[in-house]
XYZ file of C-alpha atoms in Angstrom:
680
model
C -48.091 1.337 -48.837
C -49.687 2.378 -51.982
C -47.884 4.280 -54.636
C -50.721 6.869 -54.634
C -50.064 7.435 -50.765
C -46.480 7.840 -51.183
C -46.749 10.630 -53.795
C -49.488 12.486 -51.805
C -47.212 13.173 -48.738
C -43.888 14.912 -48.443
C -40.947 12.544 -49.178
C -39.389 13.299 -45.729
C -42.337 12.020 -44.115
C -42.776 8.894 -46.206
C -38.959 8.138 -45.643
C -39.200 8.507 -41.931
C -42.263 6.094 -41.671
C -40.472 3.516 -44.172
C -37.365 3.761 -42.172
C -39.111 2.875 -38.955
C -40.418 -0.242 -40.744
C -36.794 -1.661 -41.637
C -36.639 -4.206 -38.816
C -40.168 -5.329 -38.866
C -41.090 -5.231 -42.663
C -38.162 -4.387 -44.679
C -40.115 -5.488 -48.018
C -42.636 -2.691 -47.541
C -39.666 -0.265 -46.836
C -38.144 -1.368 -50.104
C -41.369 -0.900 -51.821
C -41.580 2.639 -50.668
C -38.044 3.587 -51.698
C -38.537 2.043 -55.031
C -41.741 4.103 -55.561
C -40.021 7.355 -54.564
C -37.055 6.567 -56.820
C -39.269 5.941 -59.727
C -40.326 9.727 -59.736
C -36.994 10.989 -58.171
C -34.130 8.750 -59.167
C -31.797 11.108 -57.628
C -33.271 11.148 -54.244
C -30.263 9.943 -52.233
C -32.145 9.250 -48.905
C -34.431 6.828 -50.838
C -31.457 5.159 -52.578
C -29.952 4.584 -49.009
C -33.283 3.217 -47.869
C -33.437 0.837 -50.708
C -29.970 -0.313 -49.766
C -30.812 -0.818 -46.192
C -33.906 -2.773 -46.986
C -31.909 -5.168 -49.297
C -29.648 -5.864 -46.380
C -32.511 -6.504 -43.953
C -33.960 -8.802 -46.523
C -30.798 -10.725 -46.675
C -30.132 -9.803 -50.396
C -26.719 -8.785 -49.278
C -24.770 -8.896 -52.833
C -27.804 -6.618 -54.289
C -27.448 -4.269 -51.195
C -23.684 -4.048 -51.831
C -24.112 -3.175 -55.416
C -26.947 -0.448 -54.768
C -24.820 1.046 -51.960
C -21.465 0.984 -53.765
C -23.111 3.189 -56.485
C -24.628 5.403 -53.967
C -21.282 5.913 -52.138
C -19.631 7.055 -55.445
C -22.488 9.504 -55.706
C -22.204 10.668 -52.030
C -18.807 10.108 -50.766
C -19.057 12.507 -47.789
C -22.149 11.019 -46.316
C -21.004 8.722 -43.253
C -24.363 6.773 -43.446
C -23.712 5.492 -46.733
C -20.206 4.100 -45.936
C -21.605 2.611 -42.645
C -24.402 0.813 -44.411
C -22.184 -0.242 -47.291
C -19.742 -1.838 -44.838
C -22.342 -3.647 -43.076
C -23.788 -4.999 -46.246
C -20.194 -6.061 -47.346
C -19.587 -7.678 -44.252
C -22.790 -9.762 -44.507
C -22.061 -10.602 -48.078
C -18.603 -11.899 -47.184
C -16.858 -9.238 -49.130
C -14.145 -7.940 -46.561
C -12.114 -5.936 -49.038
C -15.285 -3.903 -50.016
C -16.041 -3.450 -46.230
C -12.482 -2.591 -45.560
C -12.563 0.188 -48.145
C -15.624 1.706 -46.966
C -14.593 1.658 -43.271
C -11.114 3.140 -43.923
C -12.867 6.075 -45.652
C -15.366 6.281 -42.658
C -12.829 6.065 -39.907
C -10.795 8.846 -41.758
C -14.076 11.039 -41.743
C -15.256 10.187 -38.284
C -12.227 8.857 -36.261
C -13.869 9.505 -32.867
C -16.606 6.922 -33.529
C -15.558 3.539 -32.049
C -18.005 1.280 -33.828
C -16.382 2.049 -37.134
C -12.847 0.952 -35.842
C -13.984 -2.155 -34.186
C -15.998 -3.371 -37.448
C -12.724 -2.327 -39.435
C -10.876 -4.436 -37.168
C -12.894 -7.435 -37.676
C -12.585 -7.053 -41.453
C -8.868 -6.600 -41.235
C -8.693 -9.981 -39.521
C -11.159 -11.669 -42.036
C -8.714 -10.561 -44.804
C -5.626 -12.075 -42.816
C -4.537 -8.740 -41.699
C -4.141 -9.407 -38.014
C -1.746 -6.687 -37.279
C -3.979 -4.050 -38.879
C -6.913 -5.339 -37.090
C -4.991 -5.271 -33.837
C -4.375 -1.469 -34.385
C -7.828 -0.609 -35.402
C -9.035 -2.238 -32.124
C -6.714 -0.012 -30.275
C -8.004 3.018 -32.167
C -11.536 2.138 -31.141
C -10.650 1.933 -27.555
C -9.086 5.265 -27.807
C -11.927 6.819 -29.321
C -14.059 5.212 -26.588
C -12.397 7.438 -24.159
C -14.266 10.330 -25.366
C -17.883 8.563 -24.905
C -19.679 10.802 -22.320
C -21.761 7.778 -21.191
C -18.802 5.506 -20.481
C -17.024 8.307 -18.684
C -20.006 8.773 -16.509
C -20.378 4.991 -15.606
C -16.575 4.698 -14.947
C -16.654 7.758 -12.797
C -19.691 5.990 -10.754
C -17.547 2.889 -10.478
C -14.636 4.705 -9.149
C -16.869 6.506 -6.533
C -17.941 3.033 -5.374
C -21.421 3.407 -6.781
C -21.128 -0.032 -8.533
C -25.008 -0.666 -8.881
C -25.480 2.819 -10.470
C -22.654 2.276 -12.913
C -23.909 -1.211 -13.927
C -27.429 0.387 -14.438
C -25.927 3.030 -16.793
C -24.434 0.404 -18.836
C -27.488 -1.821 -19.106
C -29.436 1.264 -20.230
C -26.806 1.973 -22.714
C -26.704 -1.592 -24.227
C -30.576 -1.664 -24.493
C -30.442 1.656 -26.442
C -27.185 1.028 -28.503
C -26.201 -2.474 -28.298
C -22.860 -3.940 -26.814
C -19.402 -2.646 -27.634
C -16.178 -3.752 -26.301
C -15.245 -0.752 -24.015
C -18.604 -0.923 -22.302
C -18.230 -4.694 -21.943
C -14.833 -4.237 -20.418
C -16.086 -1.733 -17.890
C -19.161 -3.908 -17.059
C -16.548 -6.886 -16.237
C -14.579 -4.643 -14.075
C -17.744 -3.618 -12.147
C -18.453 -7.367 -11.719
C -14.982 -7.939 -10.224
C -15.369 -5.030 -7.864
C -18.682 -6.600 -6.973
C -16.870 -9.910 -5.931
C -17.947 -11.892 -9.125
C -14.503 -13.065 -10.317
C -16.043 -15.726 -12.471
C -18.256 -13.299 -13.989
C -15.618 -10.787 -14.534
C -13.333 -13.256 -16.229
C -16.137 -14.543 -18.549
C -16.812 -10.937 -19.359
C -13.356 -10.136 -20.465
C -13.047 -13.330 -22.389
C -16.050 -12.183 -24.337
C -14.571 -8.746 -24.874
C -11.541 -10.149 -26.460
C -13.396 -12.479 -28.610
C -15.081 -9.270 -29.908
C -11.837 -7.167 -30.032
C -8.708 -9.324 -29.825
C -6.554 -6.231 -30.206
C -7.899 -4.730 -26.750
C -4.569 -4.764 -24.991
C -5.852 -3.111 -21.718
C -8.848 -5.713 -21.481
C -6.187 -8.507 -21.927
C -3.877 -7.058 -19.181
C -6.910 -7.037 -16.770
C -7.913 -10.468 -17.858
C -4.179 -11.800 -16.994
C -4.399 -10.040 -13.666
C -7.583 -11.830 -12.690
C -6.482 -15.125 -14.184
C -3.140 -14.977 -11.838
C -5.442 -14.065 -8.890
C -7.622 -17.145 -9.783
C -4.478 -19.277 -10.047
C -5.439 -20.155 -13.643
C -1.719 -19.636 -14.612
C -1.712 -21.825 -17.842
C -4.507 -19.480 -19.192
C -2.877 -16.546 -18.011
C 0.503 -17.602 -19.793
C -1.445 -17.839 -23.224
C -2.896 -14.318 -22.888
C 0.555 -12.764 -21.635
C 2.485 -14.405 -24.545
C -0.250 -13.083 -27.051
C -0.046 -9.529 -25.253
C 3.697 -9.598 -25.703
C 3.299 -9.811 -29.538
C 1.082 -6.504 -29.513
C 2.154 -4.102 -32.273
C 2.423 -1.291 -29.693
C 5.984 -1.144 -28.200
C 4.960 -1.350 -24.608
C 7.655 -2.609 -22.105
C 4.786 -3.254 -19.670
C 3.767 -6.149 -21.763
C 7.123 -7.980 -21.083
C 6.704 -7.188 -17.438
C 3.410 -8.821 -17.435
C 4.667 -11.759 -19.126
C 7.606 -11.902 -17.006
C 5.397 -11.873 -13.718
C 3.298 -14.794 -15.155
C 6.565 -16.790 -15.707
C 7.619 -16.214 -12.136
C 4.209 -17.449 -10.898
C 4.846 -20.457 -13.017
C 8.325 -21.100 -11.725
C 9.774 -20.182 -15.184
C 12.668 -18.139 -13.613
C 15.084 -18.517 -16.449
C 12.543 -17.148 -18.908
C 11.747 -14.247 -16.675
C 15.288 -13.203 -16.090
C 15.781 -13.018 -19.868
C 12.903 -10.761 -20.218
C 14.024 -8.540 -17.408
C 17.507 -8.351 -18.786
C 16.218 -7.541 -22.211
C 14.368 -4.685 -20.789
C 17.286 -3.392 -18.810
C 19.658 -3.504 -21.897
C 17.194 -1.229 -23.690
C 16.628 1.011 -20.832
C 18.843 0.589 -17.684
C 17.141 3.330 -15.631
C 14.386 1.104 -14.317
C 14.656 0.718 -10.559
C 11.640 -1.516 -10.396
C 12.987 -3.850 -13.094
C 16.269 -4.150 -11.480
C 14.513 -5.083 -8.259
C 12.329 -7.774 -10.147
C 15.625 -9.186 -11.669
C 16.952 -9.396 -8.240
C 14.071 -11.365 -7.053
C 14.491 -13.915 -10.007
C 18.254 -14.204 -9.569
C 17.782 -14.858 -5.791
C 15.336 -17.535 -6.521
C 17.777 -19.136 -9.155
C 20.647 -18.997 -6.555
C 22.565 -16.520 -8.249
C 23.151 -14.296 -5.232
C 26.026 -12.028 -6.633
C 23.836 -11.213 -9.422
C 20.961 -10.636 -7.079
C 22.993 -8.298 -4.853
C 24.226 -6.386 -7.984
C 20.614 -5.863 -9.187
C 19.319 -4.907 -5.910
C 21.910 -2.320 -5.514
C 21.451 -1.067 -8.962
C 17.645 -0.465 -7.831
C 18.431 1.377 -4.802
C 20.988 3.615 -6.544
C 18.570 4.732 -9.102
C 15.860 5.040 -6.559
C 17.096 5.350 -2.968
C 13.483 5.340 -1.541
C 12.507 2.252 -3.212
C 12.018 0.247 0.368
C 11.297 -3.067 -1.185
C 14.718 -3.196 -2.818
C 16.487 -2.342 0.225
C 14.574 -5.114 2.249
C 15.198 -7.686 -0.507
C 18.882 -6.812 -0.183
C 18.723 -6.983 3.589
C 16.587 -10.292 3.311
C 19.379 -12.039 1.592
C 20.280 -13.984 4.640
C 23.928 -14.276 3.910
C 24.325 -10.791 2.948
C 25.157 -8.265 5.842
C 24.666 -4.639 5.485
C 27.036 -2.032 6.851
C 27.057 1.481 8.346
C 27.214 3.079 4.869
C 23.949 1.182 3.995
C 22.304 2.389 7.259
C 23.285 5.822 6.512
C 21.744 5.706 2.959
C 18.543 4.260 4.400
C 18.256 6.839 7.097
C 18.708 9.544 4.455
C 16.013 7.847 2.376
C 13.612 7.589 5.410
C 14.165 11.380 5.769
C 13.254 11.994 2.253
C 10.180 10.022 2.434
C 9.149 12.000 5.498
C 9.530 15.099 3.295
C 7.076 13.792 0.639
C 3.298 14.792 1.086
C 2.046 11.220 0.797
C 4.992 8.587 0.968
C 4.073 5.257 0.086
C 3.345 3.051 3.283
C 5.155 0.090 1.606
C 8.402 2.078 1.317
C 8.298 3.138 4.811
C 7.778 -0.279 6.511
C 10.121 -2.122 3.976
C 12.857 0.567 4.967
C 12.247 -0.071 8.635
C 12.545 -3.829 8.130
C 15.534 -3.367 6.207
C 17.136 -1.166 8.847
C 16.264 -3.884 11.455
C 18.135 -6.393 9.762
C 21.067 -4.103 9.104
C 21.325 -3.272 12.799
C 20.864 -6.848 13.700
C 23.735 -7.729 11.267
C 25.973 -5.299 13.364
C 24.903 -6.820 16.758
C 22.796 -3.857 17.694
C 19.821 -5.644 18.893
C 18.064 -2.571 20.565
C 18.208 -0.596 17.292
C 17.294 -3.405 15.283
C 14.144 -4.209 17.593
C 13.223 -0.530 17.477
C 13.004 -0.711 13.546
C 11.353 -4.034 13.387
C 8.719 -2.761 15.853
C 7.932 0.308 13.633
C 7.952 -1.785 10.449
C 5.624 -4.176 12.061
C 3.437 -1.409 13.225
C 3.033 0.276 9.862
C 2.520 -3.209 8.199
C -0.097 -4.164 10.921
C -2.223 -1.121 10.269
C -2.872 -2.143 6.693
C -3.660 -5.825 7.584
C -6.969 -7.500 8.356
C -6.454 -10.067 10.731
C -8.846 -11.204 13.595
C -7.230 -13.438 15.925
C -10.547 -14.365 17.714
C -12.198 -15.277 14.351
C -9.201 -17.289 13.272
C -9.443 -19.419 16.696
C -13.072 -19.933 16.063
C -12.140 -21.481 12.656
C -9.733 -23.695 14.380
C -12.531 -24.688 17.012
C -14.710 -25.572 14.140
C -11.895 -27.922 12.483
C -11.475 -29.443 15.912
C -15.112 -30.151 16.227
C -15.541 -31.524 12.869
C -12.523 -33.748 12.346
C -13.235 -36.118 15.061
C -11.944 -39.746 15.202
C -15.316 -41.183 14.256
C -15.698 -38.676 11.435
C -12.369 -39.357 9.881
C -12.782 -43.300 10.344
C -16.213 -43.046 8.707
C -14.571 -41.491 5.550
C -11.567 -43.730 4.984
C -13.100 -44.627 1.635
C -13.129 -41.958 -1.052
C -11.067 -39.222 -2.049
C -8.125 -39.324 -4.899
C -5.849 -42.405 -4.021
C -2.855 -40.729 -5.763
C 0.135 -40.684 -3.298
C 1.908 -37.822 -5.318
C 1.785 -34.780 -2.878
C 3.984 -34.178 0.043
C 2.578 -31.276 1.984
C 5.079 -29.510 4.288
C 3.010 -27.427 6.816
C 3.727 -25.328 9.776
C 4.530 -21.741 10.406
C 6.776 -19.728 8.158
C 10.370 -19.486 9.495
C 10.158 -23.092 10.845
C 12.870 -24.765 8.800
C 10.234 -25.905 6.211
C 12.548 -24.868 3.314
C 15.310 -26.993 4.705
C 12.997 -30.061 4.694
C 11.873 -29.319 1.223
C 15.485 -28.808 0.013
C 16.380 -32.170 1.503
C 13.325 -34.108 0.003
C 13.835 -32.353 -3.337
C 17.264 -33.603 -3.443
C 15.703 -37.213 -3.746
C 15.560 -38.810 -7.226
C 11.916 -39.413 -6.840
C 10.880 -36.083 -5.486
C 10.233 -32.814 -7.370
C 10.304 -29.483 -5.290
C 7.845 -26.773 -6.609
C 6.938 -23.920 -4.333
C 4.234 -22.587 -1.943
C 1.314 -23.661 -3.922
C -1.998 -21.802 -3.147
C -4.407 -24.578 -4.598
C -5.329 -26.213 -1.415
C -6.123 -22.990 0.211
C -8.216 -21.859 -2.917
C -10.143 -25.163 -2.738
C -10.939 -24.763 1.110
C -11.879 -21.145 0.429
C -14.355 -22.056 -2.231
C -16.017 -24.730 0.310
C -16.041 -22.029 3.060
C -17.681 -19.835 0.645
C -20.659 -22.138 0.541
C -21.300 -21.913 4.183
C -21.097 -18.034 3.870
C -23.551 -18.142 1.116
C -26.035 -19.997 3.396
C -25.883 -23.388 1.608
C -24.903 -25.009 4.748
C -25.541 -24.157 8.434
C -21.713 -24.368 9.349
C -18.526 -25.829 8.577
C -19.081 -29.246 9.972
C -22.377 -29.686 7.965
C -20.549 -28.617 4.775
C -17.726 -31.274 5.110
C -20.106 -33.974 6.381
C -22.127 -33.377 3.139
C -18.960 -34.288 0.881
C -19.607 -37.621 -0.874
C -17.040 -40.190 -1.691
C -17.374 -38.964 -5.235
C -17.041 -35.162 -4.248
C -13.855 -35.956 -2.278
C -12.461 -37.808 -5.207
C -13.263 -35.059 -7.633
C -11.707 -32.339 -5.123
C -8.598 -34.547 -4.939
C -8.127 -34.659 -8.533
C -8.916 -31.080 -9.005
C -5.947 -30.401 -6.761
C -3.603 -32.712 -8.796
C -4.920 -31.096 -12.030
C -4.384 -27.523 -10.742
C -0.945 -28.251 -9.525
C 0.122 -30.260 -12.650
C 1.601 -27.087 -14.345
C 4.366 -26.849 -11.594
C 5.431 -30.430 -12.229
C 8.077 -30.175 -14.801
C 10.536 -33.240 -14.267
C 8.174 -36.262 -14.451
C 9.125 -37.434 -10.937
C 6.325 -39.227 -9.165
C 6.231 -37.247 -6.005
C 6.194 -33.543 -5.582
C 6.179 -31.083 -2.558
C 3.735 -28.399 -1.782
C 5.439 -26.166 0.855
C 2.543 -23.681 1.630
C 3.101 -23.536 5.290
C -0.609 -22.511 5.962
C -1.944 -25.873 4.734
C -1.753 -26.939 8.461
C -5.179 -25.399 8.695
C -6.346 -27.828 5.966
C -5.023 -30.930 7.227
C -8.638 -32.453 7.689
C -9.322 -31.653 4.332
C -6.196 -33.018 2.888
C -6.929 -36.362 4.541
C -10.477 -36.420 3.151
C -9.556 -35.791 -0.605
C -5.919 -36.989 -0.664
C -5.898 -39.857 1.906
C -2.426 -41.148 0.656
C -0.733 -37.915 0.578
C 2.230 -37.256 3.084
C 2.038 -34.387 5.558
C 5.136 -33.051 7.168
C 4.745 -30.916 10.331
C 7.784 -28.595 10.383
C 8.129 -27.463 13.970
C 10.504 -24.877 15.394
C 10.849 -23.685 19.109
C 7.983 -21.176 19.356
C 10.102 -18.243 20.662
C 12.625 -18.609 17.820
C 9.842 -19.285 15.209
C 7.405 -16.496 16.138
C 10.260 -14.031 16.719
C 11.686 -14.858 13.166
C 8.348 -14.431 11.447
C 7.704 -11.265 13.274
C 10.965 -9.596 12.032
C 10.240 -11.015 8.473
C 8.134 -9.138 5.920
C 6.406 -11.484 3.687
C 5.500 -10.571 0.256
C 1.852 -11.851 0.730
C -0.246 -13.568 3.216
C 0.699 -14.285 6.872
C -1.265 -11.371 8.275
C -0.951 -12.735 11.710
C 2.810 -12.281 11.751
C 2.966 -8.391 12.322
C 2.270 -8.346 15.999
C 3.815 -10.399 18.771
C 0.600 -11.220 20.474
C -0.983 -12.205 17.155
C 1.758 -14.463 16.073
C 1.881 -16.081 19.466
C -1.847 -16.759 19.367
C -1.512 -18.236 15.944
C 1.171 -20.664 16.936
C -0.947 -21.895 19.860
C -3.689 -22.467 17.541
C -1.467 -24.342 15.232
C -0.243 -26.511 18.037
C -3.683 -27.045 19.170
C -4.963 -28.460 15.846
C -1.973 -30.492 15.063
C -2.303 -32.049 18.533
C -5.804 -32.776 17.700
C -4.906 -34.864 14.577
C -2.255 -36.709 16.493
C -4.917 -37.980 18.617
C -7.891 -38.356 16.035
C -5.681 -39.786 13.238
C -2.502 -41.195 14.570
C 0.069 -41.179 11.912
C -1.793 -38.602 9.776
C 1.251 -36.310 9.992
C 4.902 -36.836 10.669
C 6.534 -33.901 12.754
C 10.104 -32.852 12.094
C 11.567 -30.808 14.815
C 14.023 -28.206 13.552
C 16.393 -28.316 16.417
C 16.617 -32.038 16.071
C 17.313 -31.662 12.399
C 20.008 -29.502 13.069
C 21.545 -31.339 15.889
C 21.474 -34.874 14.201
C 20.821 -34.347 10.550
C 21.510 -37.806 9.205
C 19.363 -39.678 11.576
C 16.527 -37.090 10.913
C 16.977 -37.295 7.306
C 16.584 -41.125 7.241
C 13.576 -40.744 9.451
C 12.075 -38.204 7.067
C 12.613 -40.237 4.183
C 11.101 -43.437 5.741
C 7.896 -41.392 6.686
C 7.632 -40.437 3.108
C 8.208 -43.834 1.812
C 11.430 -43.267 0.129
C 14.781 -45.051 0.174
C 17.643 -43.202 1.604
C 19.913 -41.428 -0.870
C 23.122 -39.665 0.117
C 22.205 -36.810 -1.954
C 19.642 -35.766 0.505
C 22.523 -34.943 2.947
C 24.125 -32.886 0.457
C 20.972 -30.769 -0.285
C 22.987 -27.570 -0.559
C 24.362 -28.818 -3.940
C 20.802 -28.877 -5.316
C 20.602 -25.989 -7.815
C 16.797 -25.894 -8.011
C 15.008 -22.570 -7.671
C 13.965 -21.576 -4.175
C 11.494 -18.729 -3.625
C 11.231 -18.545 0.189
C 13.195 -16.272 2.567
C 15.546 -18.975 3.390
C 16.761 -19.553 -0.219
C 20.207 -18.713 0.397
C 20.441 -20.654 3.768
C 19.523 -23.891 2.136
C 22.439 -23.549 -0.612
C 24.900 -24.196 2.325
C 25.465 -26.943 4.870
C 23.466 -26.752 8.081
C 24.513 -24.328 10.504
C 23.312 -23.806 14.082
C 23.512 -19.968 14.507
C 19.736 -19.340 14.145
C 18.419 -21.748 16.659
C 18.694 -19.525 19.868
C 18.926 -16.171 17.988
C 15.791 -14.930 19.641
C 17.492 -14.894 23.021
C 19.455 -11.772 22.092
C 15.955 -9.881 22.092
C 14.433 -11.772 25.126
C 14.232 -8.511 27.073
C 11.760 -7.168 24.482
C 9.747 -10.297 23.732
C 7.557 -10.364 26.966
C 4.363 -10.218 25.143
C 5.225 -13.099 22.986
C 6.416 -15.129 25.729
C 3.314 -14.435 27.830
C 0.949 -15.300 24.846
C 2.785 -18.569 24.188
C 2.942 -19.656 27.794
C 3.317 -23.302 28.210
C 3.720 -23.924 24.525
C 7.139 -22.348 24.793
C 8.149 -23.580 28.178
C 7.199 -27.224 27.487
C 8.403 -27.411 23.934
C 8.721 -29.589 22.000
C 6.131 -31.379 24.152
C 2.559 -30.450 23.634
C 0.915 -29.121 27.043
C -2.111 -30.614 28.568
C -3.919 -27.140 28.027
C -3.740 -27.811 24.104
C -3.986 -31.619 24.234
C -7.344 -33.122 23.222
C -9.422 -34.170 26.054
């Protein structure tokens, strides 16, 4: 642009045209600015343009010098501070950038970009805490962003594609920023893209490490994905936030519980309660941890503290009732009835408080020998819980049909080679309330075996494989399994061992995975871990199913809240296990609960032999083992075997007709497998 042309037009017009050239021809923009300043040295817009052009040309030190001088002349012009900050960042002069951005954010505190850039410069200068606080101020400023509010509202209304489109348009126009990226990650999560959501949140935290709410969300998704070590790293970092938020300790404690670090979780809960004892939920959480650690008296105290502070907290009442060695009395029943009345008076009582309360009342009446009242409350608790559960018994039976059709004797024989050869895992499978915790405690008392918990990893691997069928990659379950090469199967077995390694803390060569639902995946286990041990824990179907039906489970087991559903589930279980007995003899070892109770030493010796372990007397004194136990039977396995529960269901036989009819010959011929379910 010629100087004559510059001087023949209004300065505003010339400046606008040159500014538009900054990105494509900064040298020309600089020439225009210098030409204007030659005749008007005090023209501030031209001085700003010169500084911007120098930055775009990569002459960062010159840009800083020019813009610093301009900032002294025009201290109230935000654009000058912003340009100076960006030039100083590019020049590697964080202190200059910090000074400019501190002044800018005082002047314009509602502009998020200034806070996020300031946060980065604080970190570059080694001021991590100040950077964290600046990130949080940027997040707070973003709550006033009308476009983000509009996108968030669309997301909350379920208009996920519309919300995503709004964010894309915003990014094209204004670039990326941490709050918009966090919202985009949540939209991906709601759309079912868990990996994309996690990757998005990780990118957000690379931009803004002090974005606590994004880190909280990421931890939740990592736990859901069973990436517990990663979740722990983020939870421990979150706990160091300069914001005094007790919720951060609660998040860390939750991750520790998932990892089996019950002692550390207890310390956190006790610390929170020492500072503020009026927290019923924290008392309840402390009770859960103490129960797992075998500190029953402490657990009782904690649960009673919870219901004293919040009498309608149904889960705390149920947790107290669910301590199998604790009996609730008339005073407890009166308190729970009063709490139910209070919940009935609420406009929208929480369903979980209601059904937990009914399960607890059922157990309280059961303890008093009042079977009819107990059954009435169990029925209502199950009715309420079933209403919120998605379980399709027909679809589940079809899945078992597919497994039976796939894992035939020729199919398994043709795949003897492949898979991970490690013998480490001992899978205890079956139905909940089948005596599996007793078997686990016996085995975990052996010097070569470590007890862990109900690990979700095999189920997650199986779900990922099933998703390939749902996505149309394979025609059906059988073709997907047939497509797994020996290398694939070895990789999957090694993946399982790697995923579960975090739970192995003792260095013992064998470990237990007590996830009962893994009976559905016996075929997969045989393919990817051919030398693993599988123990089938079996109990009389009437006793097992009734016990599961009157037990509220923290998660999963959606089949257990209806007597017909649980009966059908048991029949499917017997059918599949009978199939493997025929297709792969010796693939599983069955332990019958009633036989274990009647002749414990003989059955313990048989069990150890099946696992390939030498007999050790400690296995007969399993109740002396003080390891953490997270299941509903945690108190029962801390005392010698008793026989009271074997025929307990008979006191309720008058009301168990639907269950008995559904089970049919599975119940009448137990422990034999009826011909109707035996392989043809």
